[in-house]
PDB file of C-alpha atoms in Angstrom:
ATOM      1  CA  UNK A   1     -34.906 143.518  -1.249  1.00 77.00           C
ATOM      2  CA  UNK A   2     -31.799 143.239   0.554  1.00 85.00           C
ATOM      3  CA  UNK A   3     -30.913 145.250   3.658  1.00 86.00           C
ATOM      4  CA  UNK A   4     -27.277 145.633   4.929  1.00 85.00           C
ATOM      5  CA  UNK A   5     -27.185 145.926   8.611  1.00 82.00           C
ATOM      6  CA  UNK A   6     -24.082 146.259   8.742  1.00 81.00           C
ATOM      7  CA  UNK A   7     -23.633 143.229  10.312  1.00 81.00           C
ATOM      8  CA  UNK A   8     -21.644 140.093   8.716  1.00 82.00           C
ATOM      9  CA  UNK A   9     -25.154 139.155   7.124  1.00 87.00           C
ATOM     10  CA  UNK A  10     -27.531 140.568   5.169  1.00 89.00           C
ATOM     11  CA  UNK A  11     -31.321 141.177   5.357  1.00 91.00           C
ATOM     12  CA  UNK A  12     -33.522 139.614   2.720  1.00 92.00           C
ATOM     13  CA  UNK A  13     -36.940 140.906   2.117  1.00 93.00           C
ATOM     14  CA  UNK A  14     -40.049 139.114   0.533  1.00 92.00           C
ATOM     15  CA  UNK A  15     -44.311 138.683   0.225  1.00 91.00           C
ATOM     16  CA  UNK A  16     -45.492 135.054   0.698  1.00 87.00           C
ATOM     17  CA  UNK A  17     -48.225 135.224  -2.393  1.00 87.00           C
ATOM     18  CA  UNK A  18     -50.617 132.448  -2.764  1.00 84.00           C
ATOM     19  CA  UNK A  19     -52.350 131.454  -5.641  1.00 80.00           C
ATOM     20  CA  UNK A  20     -55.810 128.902  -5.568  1.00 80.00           C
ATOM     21  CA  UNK A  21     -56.748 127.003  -8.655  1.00 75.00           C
ATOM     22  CA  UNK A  22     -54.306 129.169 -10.724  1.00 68.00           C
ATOM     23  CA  UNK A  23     -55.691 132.568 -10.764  1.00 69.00           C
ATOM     24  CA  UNK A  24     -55.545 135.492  -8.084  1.00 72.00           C
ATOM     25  CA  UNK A  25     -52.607 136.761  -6.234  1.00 80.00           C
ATOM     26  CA  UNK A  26     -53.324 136.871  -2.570  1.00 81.00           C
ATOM     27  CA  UNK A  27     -50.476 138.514  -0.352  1.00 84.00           C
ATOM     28  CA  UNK A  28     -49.893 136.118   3.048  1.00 88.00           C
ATOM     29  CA  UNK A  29     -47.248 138.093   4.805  1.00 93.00           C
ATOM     30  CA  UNK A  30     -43.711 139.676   4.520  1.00 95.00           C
ATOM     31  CA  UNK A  31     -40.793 137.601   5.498  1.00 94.00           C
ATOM     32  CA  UNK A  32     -37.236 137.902   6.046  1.00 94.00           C
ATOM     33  CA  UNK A  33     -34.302 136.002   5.416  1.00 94.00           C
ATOM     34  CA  UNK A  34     -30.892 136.064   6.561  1.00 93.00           C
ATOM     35  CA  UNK A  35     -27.791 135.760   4.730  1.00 92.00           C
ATOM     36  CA  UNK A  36     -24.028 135.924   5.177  1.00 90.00           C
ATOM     37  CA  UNK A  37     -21.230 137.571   3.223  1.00 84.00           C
ATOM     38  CA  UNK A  38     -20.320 135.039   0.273  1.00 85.00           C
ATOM     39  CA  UNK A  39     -22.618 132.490   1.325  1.00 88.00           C
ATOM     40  CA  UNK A  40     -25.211 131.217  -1.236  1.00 90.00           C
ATOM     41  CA  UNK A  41     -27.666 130.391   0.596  1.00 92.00           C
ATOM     42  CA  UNK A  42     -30.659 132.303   2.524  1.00 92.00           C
ATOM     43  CA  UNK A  43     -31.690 131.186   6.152  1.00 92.00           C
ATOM     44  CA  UNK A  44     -35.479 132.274   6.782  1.00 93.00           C
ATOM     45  CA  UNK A  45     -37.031 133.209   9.863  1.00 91.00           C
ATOM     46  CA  UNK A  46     -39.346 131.357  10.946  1.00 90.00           C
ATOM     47  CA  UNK A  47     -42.028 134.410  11.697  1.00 93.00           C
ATOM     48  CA  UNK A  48     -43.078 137.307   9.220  1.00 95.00           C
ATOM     49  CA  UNK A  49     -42.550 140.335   9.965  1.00 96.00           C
ATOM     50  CA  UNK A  50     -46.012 141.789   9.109  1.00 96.00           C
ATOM     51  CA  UNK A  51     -48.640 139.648   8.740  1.00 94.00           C
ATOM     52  CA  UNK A  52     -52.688 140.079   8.277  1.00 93.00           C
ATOM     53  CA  UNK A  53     -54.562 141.148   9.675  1.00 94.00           C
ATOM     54  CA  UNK A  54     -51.948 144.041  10.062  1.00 95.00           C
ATOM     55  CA  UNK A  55     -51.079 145.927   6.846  1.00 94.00           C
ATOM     56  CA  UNK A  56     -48.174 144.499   4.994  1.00 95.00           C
ATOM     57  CA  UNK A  57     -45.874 146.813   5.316  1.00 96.00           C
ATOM     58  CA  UNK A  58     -42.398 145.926   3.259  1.00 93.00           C
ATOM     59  CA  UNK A  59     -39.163 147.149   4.145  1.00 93.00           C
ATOM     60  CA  UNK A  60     -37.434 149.069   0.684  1.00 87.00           C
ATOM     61  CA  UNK A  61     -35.723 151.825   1.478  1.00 88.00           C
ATOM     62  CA  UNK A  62     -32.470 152.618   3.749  1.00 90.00           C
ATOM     63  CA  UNK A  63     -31.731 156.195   4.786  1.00 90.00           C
ATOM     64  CA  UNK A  64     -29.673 157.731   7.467  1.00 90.00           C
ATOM     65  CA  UNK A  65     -29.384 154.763   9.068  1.00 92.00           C
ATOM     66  CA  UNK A  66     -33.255 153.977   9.277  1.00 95.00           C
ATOM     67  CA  UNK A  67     -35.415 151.550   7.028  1.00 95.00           C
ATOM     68  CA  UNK A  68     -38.140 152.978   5.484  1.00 96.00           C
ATOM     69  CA  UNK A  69     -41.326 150.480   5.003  1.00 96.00           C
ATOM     70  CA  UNK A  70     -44.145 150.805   3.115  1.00 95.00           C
ATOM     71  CA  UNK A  71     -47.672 149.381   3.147  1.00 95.00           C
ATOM     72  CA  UNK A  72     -49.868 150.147  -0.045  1.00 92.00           C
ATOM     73  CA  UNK A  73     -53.556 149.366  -0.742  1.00 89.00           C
ATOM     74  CA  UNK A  74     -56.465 150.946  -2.811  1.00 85.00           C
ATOM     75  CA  UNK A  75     -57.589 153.758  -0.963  1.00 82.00           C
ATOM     76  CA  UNK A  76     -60.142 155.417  -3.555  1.00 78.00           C
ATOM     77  CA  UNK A  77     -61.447 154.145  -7.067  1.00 82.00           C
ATOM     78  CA  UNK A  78     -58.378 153.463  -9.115  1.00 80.00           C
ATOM     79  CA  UNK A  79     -56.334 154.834  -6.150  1.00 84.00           C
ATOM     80  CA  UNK A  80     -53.243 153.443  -4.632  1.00 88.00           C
ATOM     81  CA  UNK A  81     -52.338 155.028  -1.412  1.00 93.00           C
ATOM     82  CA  UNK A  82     -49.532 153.938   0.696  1.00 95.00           C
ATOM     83  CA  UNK A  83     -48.474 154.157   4.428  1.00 97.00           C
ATOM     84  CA  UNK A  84     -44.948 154.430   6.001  1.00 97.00           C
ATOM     85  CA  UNK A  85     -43.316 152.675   8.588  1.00 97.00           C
ATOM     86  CA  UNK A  86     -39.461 152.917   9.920  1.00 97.00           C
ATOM     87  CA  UNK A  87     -36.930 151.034  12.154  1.00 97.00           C
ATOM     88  CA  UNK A  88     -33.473 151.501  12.570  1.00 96.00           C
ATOM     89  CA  UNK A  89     -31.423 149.466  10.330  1.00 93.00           C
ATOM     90  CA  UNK A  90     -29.853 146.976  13.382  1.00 91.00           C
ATOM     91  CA  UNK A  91     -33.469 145.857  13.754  1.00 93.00           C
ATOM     92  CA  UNK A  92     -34.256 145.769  10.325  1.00 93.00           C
ATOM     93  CA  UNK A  93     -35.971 142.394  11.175  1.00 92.00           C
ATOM     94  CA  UNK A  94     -37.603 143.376  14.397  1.00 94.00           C
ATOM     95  CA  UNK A  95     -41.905 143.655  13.838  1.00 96.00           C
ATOM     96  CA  UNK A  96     -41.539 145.718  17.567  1.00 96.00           C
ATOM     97  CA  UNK A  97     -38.863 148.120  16.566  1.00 97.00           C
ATOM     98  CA  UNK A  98     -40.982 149.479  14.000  1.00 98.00           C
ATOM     99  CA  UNK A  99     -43.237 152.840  14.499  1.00 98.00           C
ATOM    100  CA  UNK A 100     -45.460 154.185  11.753  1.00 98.00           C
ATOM    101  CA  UNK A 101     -46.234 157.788  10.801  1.00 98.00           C
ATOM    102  CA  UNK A 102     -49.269 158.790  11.657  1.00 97.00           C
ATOM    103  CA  UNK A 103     -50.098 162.122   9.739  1.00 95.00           C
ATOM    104  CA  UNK A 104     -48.417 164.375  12.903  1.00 96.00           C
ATOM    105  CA  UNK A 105     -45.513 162.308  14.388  1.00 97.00           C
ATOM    106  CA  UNK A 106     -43.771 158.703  14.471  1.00 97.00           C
ATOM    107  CA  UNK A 107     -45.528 156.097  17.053  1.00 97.00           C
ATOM    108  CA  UNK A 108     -45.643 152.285  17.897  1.00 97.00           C
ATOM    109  CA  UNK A 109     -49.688 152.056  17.473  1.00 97.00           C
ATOM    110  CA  UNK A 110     -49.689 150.551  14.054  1.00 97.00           C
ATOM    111  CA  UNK A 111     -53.651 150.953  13.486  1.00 96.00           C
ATOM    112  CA  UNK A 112     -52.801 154.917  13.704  1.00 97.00           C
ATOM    113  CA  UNK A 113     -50.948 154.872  10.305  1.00 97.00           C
ATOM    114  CA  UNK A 114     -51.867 157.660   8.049  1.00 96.00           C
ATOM    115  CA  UNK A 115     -51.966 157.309   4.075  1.00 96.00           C
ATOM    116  CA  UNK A 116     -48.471 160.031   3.110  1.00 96.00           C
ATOM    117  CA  UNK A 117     -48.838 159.329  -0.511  1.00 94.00           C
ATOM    118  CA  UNK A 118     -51.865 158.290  -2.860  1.00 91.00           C
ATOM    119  CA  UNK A 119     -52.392 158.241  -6.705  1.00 90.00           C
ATOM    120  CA  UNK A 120     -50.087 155.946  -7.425  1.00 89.00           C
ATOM    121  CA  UNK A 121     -50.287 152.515  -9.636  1.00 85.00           C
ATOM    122  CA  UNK A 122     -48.227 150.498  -7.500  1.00 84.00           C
ATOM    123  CA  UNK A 123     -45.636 150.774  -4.549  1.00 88.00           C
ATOM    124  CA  UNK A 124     -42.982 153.473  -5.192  1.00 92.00           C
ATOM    125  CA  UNK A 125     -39.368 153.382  -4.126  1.00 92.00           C
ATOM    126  CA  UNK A 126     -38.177 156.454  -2.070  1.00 94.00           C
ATOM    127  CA  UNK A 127     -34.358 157.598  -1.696  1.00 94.00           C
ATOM    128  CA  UNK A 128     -32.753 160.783  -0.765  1.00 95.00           C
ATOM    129  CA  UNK A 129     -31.834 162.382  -3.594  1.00 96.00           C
ATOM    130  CA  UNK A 130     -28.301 164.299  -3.396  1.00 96.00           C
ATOM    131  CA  UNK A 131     -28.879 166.142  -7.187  1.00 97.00           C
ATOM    132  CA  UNK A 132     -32.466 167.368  -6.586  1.00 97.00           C
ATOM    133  CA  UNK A 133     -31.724 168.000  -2.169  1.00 96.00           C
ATOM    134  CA  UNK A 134     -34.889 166.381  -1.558  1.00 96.00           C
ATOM    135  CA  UNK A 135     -36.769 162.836  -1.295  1.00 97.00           C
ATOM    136  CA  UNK A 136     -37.843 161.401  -4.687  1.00 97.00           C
ATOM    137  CA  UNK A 137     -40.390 158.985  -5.175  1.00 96.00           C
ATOM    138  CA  UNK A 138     -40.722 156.846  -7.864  1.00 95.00           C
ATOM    139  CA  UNK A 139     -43.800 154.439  -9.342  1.00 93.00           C
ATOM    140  CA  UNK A 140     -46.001 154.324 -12.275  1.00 90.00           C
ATOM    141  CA  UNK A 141     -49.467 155.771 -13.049  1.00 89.00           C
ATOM    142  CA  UNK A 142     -52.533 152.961 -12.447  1.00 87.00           C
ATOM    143  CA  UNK A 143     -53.239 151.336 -16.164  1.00 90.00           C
ATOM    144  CA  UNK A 144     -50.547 152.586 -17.820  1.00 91.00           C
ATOM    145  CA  UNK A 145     -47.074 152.343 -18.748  1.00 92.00           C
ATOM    146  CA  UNK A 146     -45.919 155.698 -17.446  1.00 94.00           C
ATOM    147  CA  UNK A 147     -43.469 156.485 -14.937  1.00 95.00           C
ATOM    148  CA  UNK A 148     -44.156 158.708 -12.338  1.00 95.00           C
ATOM    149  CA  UNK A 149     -41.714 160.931 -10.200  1.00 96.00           C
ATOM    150  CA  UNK A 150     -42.412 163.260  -6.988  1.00 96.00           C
ATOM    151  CA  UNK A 151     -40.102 165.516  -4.360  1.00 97.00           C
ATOM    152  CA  UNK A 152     -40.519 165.890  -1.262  1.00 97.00           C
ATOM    153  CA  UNK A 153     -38.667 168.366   1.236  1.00 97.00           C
ATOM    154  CA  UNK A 154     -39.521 165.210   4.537  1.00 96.00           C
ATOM    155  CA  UNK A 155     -40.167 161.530   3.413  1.00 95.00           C
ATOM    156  CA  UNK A 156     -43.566 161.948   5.162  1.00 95.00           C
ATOM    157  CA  UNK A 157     -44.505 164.453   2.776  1.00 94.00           C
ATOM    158  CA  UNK A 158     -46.247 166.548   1.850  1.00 95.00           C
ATOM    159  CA  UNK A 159     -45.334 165.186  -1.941  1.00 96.00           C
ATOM    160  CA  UNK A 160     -45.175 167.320  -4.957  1.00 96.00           C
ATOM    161  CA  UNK A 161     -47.491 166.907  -8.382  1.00 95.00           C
ATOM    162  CA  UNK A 162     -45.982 164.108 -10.565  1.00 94.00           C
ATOM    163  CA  UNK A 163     -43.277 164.434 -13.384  1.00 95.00           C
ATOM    164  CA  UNK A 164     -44.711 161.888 -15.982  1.00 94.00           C
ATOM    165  CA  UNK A 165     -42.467 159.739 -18.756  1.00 94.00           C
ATOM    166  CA  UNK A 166     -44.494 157.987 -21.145  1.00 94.00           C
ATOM    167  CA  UNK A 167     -43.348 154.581 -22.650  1.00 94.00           C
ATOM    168  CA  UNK A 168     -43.640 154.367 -26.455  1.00 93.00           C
ATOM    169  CA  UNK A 169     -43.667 151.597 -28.724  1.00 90.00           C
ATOM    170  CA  UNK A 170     -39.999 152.071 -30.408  1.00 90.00           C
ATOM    171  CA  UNK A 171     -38.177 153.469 -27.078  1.00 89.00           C
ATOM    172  CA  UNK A 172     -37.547 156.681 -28.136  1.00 89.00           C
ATOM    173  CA  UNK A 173     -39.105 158.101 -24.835  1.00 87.00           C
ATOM    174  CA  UNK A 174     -36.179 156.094 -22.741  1.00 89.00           C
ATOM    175  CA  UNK A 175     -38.656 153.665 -21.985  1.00 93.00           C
ATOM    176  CA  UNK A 176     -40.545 150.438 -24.094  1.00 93.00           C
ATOM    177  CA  UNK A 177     -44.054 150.025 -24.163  1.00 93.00           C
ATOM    178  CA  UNK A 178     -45.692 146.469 -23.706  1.00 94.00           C
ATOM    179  CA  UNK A 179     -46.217 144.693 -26.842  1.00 91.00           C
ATOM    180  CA  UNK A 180     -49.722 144.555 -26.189  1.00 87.00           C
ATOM    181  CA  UNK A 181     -52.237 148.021 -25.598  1.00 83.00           C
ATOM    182  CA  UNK A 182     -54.061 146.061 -22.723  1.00 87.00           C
ATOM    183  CA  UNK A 183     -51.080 145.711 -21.030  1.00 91.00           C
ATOM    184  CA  UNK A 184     -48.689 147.782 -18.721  1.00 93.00           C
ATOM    185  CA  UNK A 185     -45.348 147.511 -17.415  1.00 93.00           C
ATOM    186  CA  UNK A 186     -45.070 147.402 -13.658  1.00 92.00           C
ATOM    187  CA  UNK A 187     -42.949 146.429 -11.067  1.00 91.00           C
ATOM    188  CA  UNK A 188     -40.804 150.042 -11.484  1.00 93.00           C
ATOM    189  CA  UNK A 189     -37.593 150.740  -9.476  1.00 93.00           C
ATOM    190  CA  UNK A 190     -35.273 152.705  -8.498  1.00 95.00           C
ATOM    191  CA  UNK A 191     -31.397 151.171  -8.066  1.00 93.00           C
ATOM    192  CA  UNK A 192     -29.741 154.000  -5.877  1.00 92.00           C
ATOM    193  CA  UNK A 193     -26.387 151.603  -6.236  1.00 90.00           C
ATOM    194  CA  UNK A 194     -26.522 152.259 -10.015  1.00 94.00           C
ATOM    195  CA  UNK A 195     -26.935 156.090  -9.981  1.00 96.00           C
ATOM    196  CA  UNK A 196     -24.350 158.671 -10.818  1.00 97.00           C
ATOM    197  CA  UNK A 197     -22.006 159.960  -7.630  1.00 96.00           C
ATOM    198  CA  UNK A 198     -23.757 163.435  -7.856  1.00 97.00           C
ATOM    199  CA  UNK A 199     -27.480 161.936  -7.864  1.00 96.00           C
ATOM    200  CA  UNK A 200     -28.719 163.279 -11.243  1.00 97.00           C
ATOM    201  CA  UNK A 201     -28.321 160.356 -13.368  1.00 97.00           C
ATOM    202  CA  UNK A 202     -30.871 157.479 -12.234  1.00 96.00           C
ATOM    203  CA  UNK A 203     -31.400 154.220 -12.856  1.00 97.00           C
ATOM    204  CA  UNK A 204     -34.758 152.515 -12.933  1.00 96.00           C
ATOM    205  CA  UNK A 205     -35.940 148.641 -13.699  1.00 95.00           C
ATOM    206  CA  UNK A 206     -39.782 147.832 -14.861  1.00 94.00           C
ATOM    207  CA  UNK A 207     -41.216 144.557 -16.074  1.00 94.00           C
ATOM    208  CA  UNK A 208     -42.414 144.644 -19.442  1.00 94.00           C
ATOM    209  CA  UNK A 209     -45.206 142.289 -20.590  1.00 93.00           C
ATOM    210  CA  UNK A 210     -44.743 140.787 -23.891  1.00 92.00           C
ATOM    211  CA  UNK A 211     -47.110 138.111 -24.493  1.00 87.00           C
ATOM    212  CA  UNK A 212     -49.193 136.096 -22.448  1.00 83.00           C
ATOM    213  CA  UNK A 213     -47.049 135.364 -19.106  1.00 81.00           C
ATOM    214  CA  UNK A 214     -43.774 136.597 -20.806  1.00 88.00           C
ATOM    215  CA  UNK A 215     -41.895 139.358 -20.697  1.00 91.00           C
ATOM    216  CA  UNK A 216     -38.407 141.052 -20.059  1.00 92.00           C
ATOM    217  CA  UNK A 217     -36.743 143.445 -17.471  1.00 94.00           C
ATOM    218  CA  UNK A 218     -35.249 146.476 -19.037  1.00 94.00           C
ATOM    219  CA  UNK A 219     -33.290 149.255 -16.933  1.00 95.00           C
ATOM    220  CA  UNK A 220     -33.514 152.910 -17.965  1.00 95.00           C
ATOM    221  CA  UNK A 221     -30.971 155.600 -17.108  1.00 95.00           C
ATOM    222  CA  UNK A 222     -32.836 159.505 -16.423  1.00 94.00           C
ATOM    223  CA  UNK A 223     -30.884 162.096 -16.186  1.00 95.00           C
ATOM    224  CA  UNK A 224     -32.465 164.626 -13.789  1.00 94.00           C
ATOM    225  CA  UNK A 225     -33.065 168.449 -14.736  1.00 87.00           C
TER     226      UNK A 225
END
């Protein structure tokens, strides 16, 4: 993810993941990186921003001037649920300029964050939606292939029922299914620099497994009702 500051450098985003002996994913922080206009090359800081035993909350969305984190982990069986975190966009970088919603209001204390959105099959990207007047959320359904999308009237929520988009085999739904039935894409986003001037036309990326450890990265346009 990259954040402009609006400063003469940009803020890079990323999870440290560690794998032992070749299997397992385990997440080891969020860090940042800095880098300047034209330049090539990423400087990282030397610190994470959020690091266990805190949740791992990762900075993805920029709105009015605020960043927009979020932290996700299972909070039911075969439920994703995912907390929210801000900071203005100046201290994008900043672990203390950060406060976290905590069901009522916005406060420093992260151990008080509240769960704003759940049901979900991975992290969802959130913009402000200038077609539809309202938040939209965006992620895909736990094991499976199809994308989800939810409003919301406040980023905090409450979030409406999901609008579901299945993948199929041949693409004629707008988006491809894996090659393989045991498999699901993942890894769905939103690309608010790609969408149409008015906000109904979207664009969305997802990884799409192939074969074992292959795949491709396909983008989808949606036009919103």
């Amino acid at each position: 993810m990259m954040i402009d500051t609006g400063a003469a450098e940009g803020l890079v985003t990323f999870q440290r993941i560690k794998r032992t002996n070749g299997s397992g994913f385990d997440s080891m922080g969020v860090g940042t990186a800095r880098i300047a206009k034209d330049a090539t090359v990423a400087t990282r800081d030397a610190a994470d921003l959020f690091a266990p035993p805190e949740p791992l909350f990762m900075p993805q969305s920029l709105i009015d001037g605020q960043v927009y984190a979020m932290a996700c982990d299972q909070v039911g069986f075969l439920n994703v649920g995912c907390k929210l975190g801000r900071a203005p966009v100046a201290d994008a970088g900043v672990r203390a300029a950060y406060a976290f919603f905590d069901g009522t209001t916005w406060q420093p204390d992260i151990a008080q964050a509240a769960v704003v959105i759940d049901e979900l099959g991975g992290t969802p990207t959130i913009s402000w939606n200038p077609w539809l007047g309202r938040y939209l959320a965006i992620t895909g359904r736990i094991l499976s292939s199809t994308v989800q999308l939810r409003t919301a009237d406040r980023i905090e929520g409450p979030w409406s029922t999901p609008v579901e988009l299945p993948a199929s085999a041949d693409g004629a739904s707008g988006l491809y299914a894996p090659t393989n039935a045991d498999a699901y894409n993942y890894a769905i986003v939103e690309h608010t620099a790609l969408r149409s001037a008015d906000g109904r036309a979207i664009v969305i990326s997802y990884s799409r497994p192939t074969e074992a450890f292959r795949g491709d990265v396909r983008l989808a346009r949606i036009t919103l009702q």
